[in-house]
Coordinates of C-alpha atoms in Angstrom, one line a residue:
M1 CA 47.4 15.3 16.7
P2 CA 45.5 13.1 13.8
P3 CA 41.7 13.1 14.7
A4 CA 40.9 10.2 16.7
L5 CA 39.2 7.2 14.3
T6 CA 35.8 5.4 14.7
R7 CA 34.8 2.7 12.2
T8 CA 31.0 1.7 11.7
T9 CA 28.8 0.3 8.8
V10 CA 26.8 3.4 8.1
G11 CA 27.7 7.0 8.7
I12 CA 24.7 9.4 9.2
V13 CA 25.4 13.7 8.8
G14 CA 22.1 14.7 10.3
A15 CA 20.4 13.9 13.7
G16 CA 16.6 15.0 12.4
P17 CA 13.7 12.7 12.3
A18 CA 15.4 11.0 8.9
G19 CA 19.0 10.4 10.2
L20 CA 17.7 9.2 13.9
M21 CA 14.9 7.0 12.1
L22 CA 17.4 5.4 9.9
G23 CA 19.9 4.8 12.7
H24 CA 16.9 3.3 14.5
L25 CA 15.8 0.8 11.9
L26 CA 19.6 -0.2 10.9
A27 CA 20.3 -1.1 14.6
R28 CA 17.0 -3.2 14.8
A29 CA 18.5 -5.2 11.6
G30 CA 21.8 -5.1 13.5
I31 CA 23.5 -2.6 11.9
D32 CA 25.8 -0.2 13.6
S33 CA 25.9 3.6 12.4
V34 CA 27.2 6.9 13.9
A35 CA 25.1 10.2 13.4
V36 CA 26.4 13.3 13.9
D37 CA 24.7 17.0 13.8
H38 CA 25.6 20.4 14.0
R39 CA 22.8 21.5 16.2
T40 CA 22.5 20.5 20.1
R41 CA 19.6 18.1 21.0
A42 CA 18.6 21.3 22.9
A43 CA 18.8 23.7 20.0
I44 CA 16.5 21.0 18.0
E45 CA 14.0 20.7 20.8
G46 CA 13.6 24.4 21.5
T47 CA 12.3 24.7 17.5
Q48 CA 8.4 24.3 17.1
R49 CA 7.4 23.0 14.4
A50 CA 4.3 21.5 13.4
G51 CA 3.0 18.2 12.5
I52 CA 0.8 16.0 10.6
L53 CA 1.8 12.2 10.3
E54 CA 0.3 9.9 8.0
A55 CA -1.2 6.8 8.8
D56 CA 2.2 4.7 7.8
S57 CA 4.4 7.3 9.8
V58 CA 2.6 6.8 12.9
R59 CA 2.6 2.7 12.5
L60 CA 6.5 3.2 11.7
L61 CA 7.1 5.1 14.7
A62 CA 4.9 2.9 17.1
D63 CA 5.3 -0.7 15.8
T64 CA 9.2 -0.7 15.7
G65 CA 9.1 0.4 19.3
V66 CA 10.4 4.0 18.7
S67 CA 7.5 5.4 21.2
D68 CA 3.9 4.6 21.4
R69 CA 3.3 8.3 22.8
V70 CA 2.3 9.5 19.4
R71 CA -1.0 7.0 19.9
R72 CA -1.2 8.5 23.6
D73 CA -0.8 12.1 23.4
G74 CA -1.3 12.9 19.3
H75 CA -4.6 13.9 17.9
P76 CA -6.3 11.4 15.4
H77 CA -7.9 13.6 12.5
A78 CA -10.7 11.5 10.5
G79 CA -10.8 14.8 7.7
I80 CA -10.1 18.1 6.9
H81 CA -12.4 21.2 6.4
L82 CA -12.0 23.0 2.7
R83 CA -13.4 26.2 3.5
F84 CA -14.2 28.3 0.2
G85 CA -17.2 30.9 -0.7
G86 CA -17.9 31.4 3.1
E87 CA -18.7 27.9 4.0
S88 CA -16.6 24.7 5.3
H89 CA -17.1 21.4 3.7
R90 CA -15.7 18.2 5.5
V91 CA -13.6 15.7 3.7
D92 CA -13.9 12.2 5.3
F93 CA -10.8 10.4 5.5
R94 CA -11.9 7.4 7.2
G95 CA -15.4 7.2 5.6
L96 CA -13.2 7.4 1.9
V97 CA -10.3 5.6 2.4
G98 CA -10.4 4.2 6.1
E99 CA -7.5 5.8 7.3
S100 CA -6.8 9.0 9.7
V101 CA -3.5 11.3 10.0
W102 CA -2.3 12.2 13.5
L103 CA -1.4 15.7 14.2
Y104 CA 1.9 15.4 16.4
P105 CA 4.4 18.1 16.6
Q106 CA 7.7 17.5 14.7
T107 CA 9.6 18.4 17.9
D108 CA 7.7 15.7 19.4
V109 CA 8.8 13.1 16.9
F110 CA 12.4 14.3 17.4
T111 CA 12.0 14.0 21.0
D112 CA 10.7 10.2 20.7
L113 CA 13.3 9.4 18.5
A114 CA 16.5 10.8 20.1
D115 CA 15.2 9.0 23.2
A116 CA 14.9 5.9 21.4
R117 CA 18.6 6.1 20.2
E118 CA 19.9 7.1 23.8
R119 CA 17.7 4.0 25.3
D120 CA 19.7 1.7 22.7
G121 CA 22.9 3.2 23.1
G122 CA 23.0 4.8 19.8
D123 CA 26.1 6.7 18.9
V124 CA 24.3 10.1 18.3
R125 CA 26.8 12.9 18.5
F126 CA 25.1 16.4 18.7
G127 CA 26.7 19.7 18.8
V128 CA 29.5 19.2 16.5
T129 CA 31.4 21.7 14.3
G130 CA 33.2 21.8 10.9
T131 CA 31.5 19.1 9.3
R132 CA 33.0 17.8 6.1
V133 CA 31.9 14.1 4.0
V134 CA 34.9 13.0 1.6
D135 CA 35.7 10.1 -0.3
L136 CA 32.4 9.3 -1.6
A137 CA 33.0 7.5 -4.7
S138 CA 35.6 5.0 -2.4
D139 CA 34.4 2.2 -0.4
R140 CA 35.1 3.8 2.9
P141 CA 33.8 7.1 2.7
G142 CA 34.2 9.4 5.7
I143 CA 33.0 12.2 8.2
L144 CA 35.4 14.5 9.2
F145 CA 34.4 16.9 12.5
T146 CA 35.1 18.7 15.5
D147 CA 33.4 17.2 18.6
A148 CA 31.4 19.3 21.3
D149 CA 34.2 19.1 23.4
G150 CA 36.7 20.4 20.4
A151 CA 38.3 17.2 19.2
A152 CA 38.9 16.7 16.1
R153 CA 36.9 13.1 14.9
E154 CA 37.0 11.0 12.1
V155 CA 34.3 8.4 10.9
R156 CA 35.0 5.6 8.2
C157 CA 32.1 3.7 7.2
A158 CA 30.8 1.3 4.5
V159 CA 28.0 3.6 3.3
L160 CA 27.2 7.3 4.2
A161 CA 23.8 8.7 4.7
G162 CA 23.2 12.5 3.9
A163 CA 20.0 13.3 6.2
D164 CA 21.4 17.0 7.0
G165 CA 18.7 18.9 5.4
S166 CA 18.4 21.4 2.6
R167 CA 21.2 23.4 3.5
G168 CA 23.6 20.8 4.8
V169 CA 27.2 19.8 3.4
C170 CA 26.1 16.3 2.1
R171 CA 24.1 17.5 -1.3
S172 CA 26.8 20.0 -2.1
A173 CA 29.9 17.6 -1.6
V174 CA 28.0 15.6 -4.8
P175 CA 29.7 17.3 -7.9
E176 CA 27.5 19.9 -9.9
A177 CA 27.8 17.8 -13.2
A178 CA 26.6 14.7 -10.9
R179 CA 23.5 16.2 -10.0
T180 CA 20.3 17.6 -11.2
H181 CA 18.0 20.2 -9.4
Y182 CA 14.5 20.6 -10.2
V183 CA 13.2 24.0 -8.4
R184 CA 9.6 25.6 -8.3
T185 CA 9.7 29.0 -6.4
Y186 CA 6.4 30.2 -5.3
P187 CA 5.7 34.5 -5.2
Y188 CA 4.1 33.9 -1.7
A189 CA 4.7 32.4 1.9
W190 CA 2.8 31.6 5.4
F191 CA 2.5 33.9 8.1
G192 CA 2.8 31.6 10.5
V193 CA 1.7 32.5 14.6
L194 CA 1.2 30.6 18.0
V195 CA -1.9 32.0 20.1
Q196 CA -2.8 31.0 23.4
A197 CA -6.5 30.5 22.8
P198 CA -9.0 27.2 22.9
P199 CA -9.2 25.3 19.3
S200 CA -11.4 27.1 16.8
A201 CA -12.1 23.9 15.4
A202 CA -11.8 20.1 15.8
E203 CA -9.6 19.0 12.6
L204 CA -7.7 21.3 10.2
V205 CA -9.3 24.0 8.4
Y206 CA -7.8 24.8 4.4
T207 CA -9.3 27.9 3.6
H208 CA -9.5 29.8 0.4
S209 CA -10.8 33.3 0.5
E210 CA -10.5 36.7 -1.8
R211 CA -8.0 37.7 0.4
G212 CA -5.7 35.0 0.0
F213 CA -5.4 31.3 1.9
A214 CA -5.5 30.5 5.6
L215 CA -5.2 27.4 7.4
I216 CA -6.3 27.2 11.0
G217 CA -4.6 24.5 13.3
R218 CA -4.7 23.2 16.6
R219 CA -1.7 22.2 19.2
T220 CA -2.9 21.4 22.1
D221 CA -6.2 22.8 24.2
T222 CA -5.0 25.8 25.1
L223 CA -2.2 26.8 22.3
Q224 CA -2.7 26.8 18.2
R225 CA -1.2 27.1 15.2
M226 CA -2.6 29.4 12.5
Y227 CA -1.3 30.2 9.3
F228 CA -2.3 32.9 6.5
Q229 CA -0.7 34.0 3.0
C230 CA 1.4 36.7 2.7
D231 CA 4.6 38.3 0.7
P232 CA 7.7 36.2 1.4
D233 CA 9.5 39.7 2.4
E234 CA 6.8 40.3 5.1
D235 CA 8.2 41.8 8.5
P236 CA 6.6 40.0 11.3
A237 CA 7.4 42.6 13.2
A238 CA 4.9 44.9 11.5
W239 CA 2.0 43.2 12.6
P240 CA 0.9 43.5 16.4
D241 CA -1.9 40.7 17.5
D242 CA -5.0 43.0 16.6
R243 CA -3.8 43.1 13.2
I244 CA -3.1 39.5 12.5
W245 CA -6.8 38.6 14.4
A246 CA -8.5 41.2 11.9
E247 CA -6.7 39.5 8.9
L248 CA -7.1 35.8 10.5
Q249 CA -11.0 36.5 10.9
A250 CA -11.4 38.4 7.6
R251 CA -10.5 35.2 5.4
V252 CA -12.6 32.7 7.4
R253 CA -15.4 34.8 7.7
G254 CA -18.6 33.6 6.2
A255 CA -22.2 33.4 6.2
D256 CA -22.2 30.0 8.5
G257 CA -20.8 32.6 11.2
F258 CA -17.6 30.5 11.8
A259 CA -15.1 32.9 13.5
L260 CA -12.0 32.0 15.5
R261 CA -11.3 31.9 19.0
E262 CA -8.7 34.8 20.0
G263 CA -6.1 34.9 22.3
P264 CA -2.4 36.3 22.9
V265 CA 0.0 35.5 20.1
T266 CA 3.4 34.2 21.4
D267 CA 5.3 33.8 18.2
R268 CA 5.1 34.6 14.6
S269 CA 7.5 34.1 11.6
V270 CA 7.1 34.1 7.7
L271 CA 7.7 30.6 6.1
P272 CA 8.8 30.7 2.4
F273 CA 8.4 27.6 0.4
R274 CA 9.4 26.1 -2.6
S275 CA 9.3 22.7 -4.4
F276 CA 12.8 20.9 -4.9
V277 CA 13.9 17.5 -6.0
C278 CA 17.7 16.5 -6.3
E279 CA 18.7 13.5 -8.8
P280 CA 19.9 11.0 -8.3
M281 CA 19.7 10.3 -4.4
R282 CA 22.7 8.4 -4.5
Y283 CA 26.8 9.5 -5.5
G284 CA 29.1 6.9 -4.9
R285 CA 28.5 5.4 -1.3
M286 CA 26.8 8.4 -0.3
L287 CA 22.8 8.2 -0.4
L288 CA 20.6 11.4 0.4
A289 CA 17.4 11.3 2.6
G290 CA 14.8 13.8 3.7
D291 CA 15.2 17.7 3.3
A292 CA 18.4 16.9 1.5
A293 CA 17.0 15.4 -1.3
H294 CA 14.0 17.2 -1.7
T295 CA 11.5 19.7 -0.1
V296 CA 7.8 20.4 -0.7
P297 CA 5.4 23.2 0.3
P298 CA 3.9 22.8 3.7
T299 CA 0.5 22.7 2.1
G300 CA -0.1 19.0 1.6
A301 CA 1.6 18.1 5.1
K302 CA 4.1 15.9 3.4
G303 CA 7.6 17.0 4.3
L304 CA 8.1 15.1 7.4
N305 CA 6.2 11.9 6.2
L306 CA 9.1 11.8 3.0
A307 CA 11.6 11.8 5.5
L308 CA 10.6 8.7 7.7
A309 CA 9.6 7.2 4.4
D310 CA 12.8 7.7 3.0
A311 CA 14.6 6.5 6.3
R312 CA 12.0 3.1 6.0
V313 CA 13.0 2.6 2.5
L314 CA 16.7 3.2 2.9
A315 CA 16.9 0.9 6.3
E316 CA 15.4 -1.8 4.1
V317 CA 18.1 -1.7 1.0
L318 CA 20.9 -1.1 3.2
E319 CA 19.9 -4.1 5.1
R320 CA 19.9 -6.3 1.9
A321 CA 22.8 -4.7 0.4
L322 CA 25.4 -5.6 3.6
A323 CA 24.0 -8.8 3.8
R324 CA 25.0 -10.1 0.1
H325 CA 27.9 -7.7 0.0
D326 CA 26.5 -6.4 -3.3
F327 CA 26.4 -2.4 -3.2
G328 CA 24.8 -2.6 -6.5
I329 CA 21.5 -3.2 -4.6
L330 CA 22.0 0.8 -3.3
D331 CA 20.9 1.6 -7.1
E332 CA 17.0 0.6 -5.8
Y333 CA 16.9 3.2 -3.2
G334 CA 16.3 6.3 -5.4
P335 CA 14.0 5.3 -7.8
R336 CA 11.8 3.8 -5.0
A337 CA 11.9 6.6 -3.0
L338 CA 11.3 9.5 -5.5
R339 CA 8.2 7.5 -6.9
R340 CA 6.6 8.8 -3.9
V341 CA 8.4 11.9 -4.0
W342 CA 7.1 12.9 -7.1
R343 CA 3.4 11.9 -6.2
A344 CA 3.9 14.2 -3.0
Q345 CA 5.2 17.1 -5.2
H346 CA 2.4 16.8 -7.5
F347 CA -0.3 16.9 -4.3
S348 CA 1.4 19.4 -2.5
Y349 CA 1.5 21.3 -5.6
W350 CA -2.0 21.0 -6.3
M351 CA -3.2 22.0 -2.7
T352 CA -1.0 25.2 -3.0
T353 CA -2.2 26.1 -6.5
M354 CA -5.7 25.3 -5.6
L355 CA -6.0 27.4 -2.4
H356 CA -3.4 30.3 -2.8
R357 CA -4.1 33.4 -4.5
S358 CA -1.3 34.0 -6.5
P359 CA 0.1 38.1 -7.7
G360 CA -1.7 39.4 -10.7
A361 CA -4.8 36.7 -10.4
T362 CA -7.6 37.6 -12.6
A363 CA -11.2 37.4 -11.9
F364 CA -11.3 34.4 -14.3
D365 CA -8.5 32.3 -12.0
A366 CA -10.3 33.1 -8.7
R367 CA -13.5 31.3 -10.2
R368 CA -11.5 28.7 -11.9
Q369 CA -10.3 28.2 -8.2
L370 CA -13.7 28.0 -6.8
G371 CA -15.0 25.6 -9.7
E372 CA -11.9 23.4 -9.1
L373 CA -12.8 23.2 -5.1
E374 CA -16.4 22.8 -5.7
A375 CA -15.6 19.4 -8.1
V376 CA -13.2 17.8 -5.2
V377 CA -16.3 18.1 -2.5
G378 CA -18.8 17.7 -4.8
S379 CA -17.7 14.5 -6.1
A380 CA -17.1 11.5 -4.1
A381 CA -13.8 10.4 -6.5
G382 CA -12.5 14.0 -6.0
S383 CA -12.6 13.7 -2.4
A384 CA -11.2 10.1 -1.8
Y385 CA -8.2 11.3 -4.2
L386 CA -7.3 14.2 -1.6
A387 CA -7.9 11.8 1.3
E388 CA -5.5 9.1 -0.2
A389 CA -3.0 11.6 -1.0
Y390 CA -3.3 13.4 2.5
T391 CA -3.2 10.4 4.6
G392 CA -0.4 8.3 2.4
W393 CA 0.7 6.1 -0.2
P394 CA 1.5 2.5 1.3
E395 CA 4.9 1.2 0.0
R396 CA 3.6 -1.6 -2.1
T397 CA 6.6 -3.5 -3.7
G398 CA 10.3 -4.3 -2.1
S399 CA 9.9 -3.3 1.5
S400 CA 10.2 -5.0 4.7
W401 CA 7.5 -2.7 5.7
P402 CA 4.2 -3.6 4.2
S403 CA 1.4 -1.8 4.6
R404 CA -2.1 -2.4 3.2
R405 CA -5.7 -0.9 3.6
P406 CA -8.3 -3.4 4.1

């Protein structure tokens, strides 16, 4: 039996935040789409992932009708603390650039988007297997897969969006000669823990110490997310609760008496990270978005925000290309998206290398980092750069989503 055929305007591989936001924005413009994902919805919702949303990401979710839950249940953060030399220094985002970020888990962003697509009658197919993308250089690219019920399916579309993550099928379907990879692998990772405890601080605390980096965050009033720098091959099972707390407390300890509020560790994992960009972000009628095209270290909190920004730009470009029947307009997407991507790569690299202790670092390296941190917190201009980059850069040209700071 040949696979059952579905025709649509835009086929989307990947139903995470980038793919679902793209489908949502296209639907608002009257453009139909089909999205597929090898994960089940329950599996995605069961994967706990932290999330810091830029100001424009919050506006995108709320003002396009996805959900206002981010504004009701999220936690606005008007600044962060840079902690070094045993003291905390607050960077006041709102005072410096008039914006805040929102603590809102990526898991909740996904749930809001999945609910919105279901509410609006969107065609999203979770739990598929054997996904392949074909005929990318033709005018009818396709997605072949087996659905959750075991039936062979085929989707043919005018444009295909690859939003299936860094290990998905879309990027690897582009011939190697047609893509360039820019990669930096870091010699450290994050040891992440979820702990049942009251918050230790009202806002995120980014810590530089002689023992390495630590990040103190919050999830809810009773559940907190914390990280400390570790070796990429560190074994989480080798870290009982008391060892974890001893390490975290040692990294944040200082003359000001700051200490963490402790509790049971409910989850522990090691998160290796790297910087990666694939260029171009278009091959034929397929365009890459989100982690399929780029990844950043988590230090700058940019990954989820870049995925949503890609979806916003791609939806606007697709709307014009389809309305004018001019697929040459698709060439605008990559350069526009990559301007933000490379700014985010620089910011994430800067934050990462300023705060982490590299293997083999000398006393000079450590003192230089302290000098850099002092320059940031001791200068209104230095603090304003960090505040602007952390809260996000508005899309300034060619977008149906103009966003300006007053």
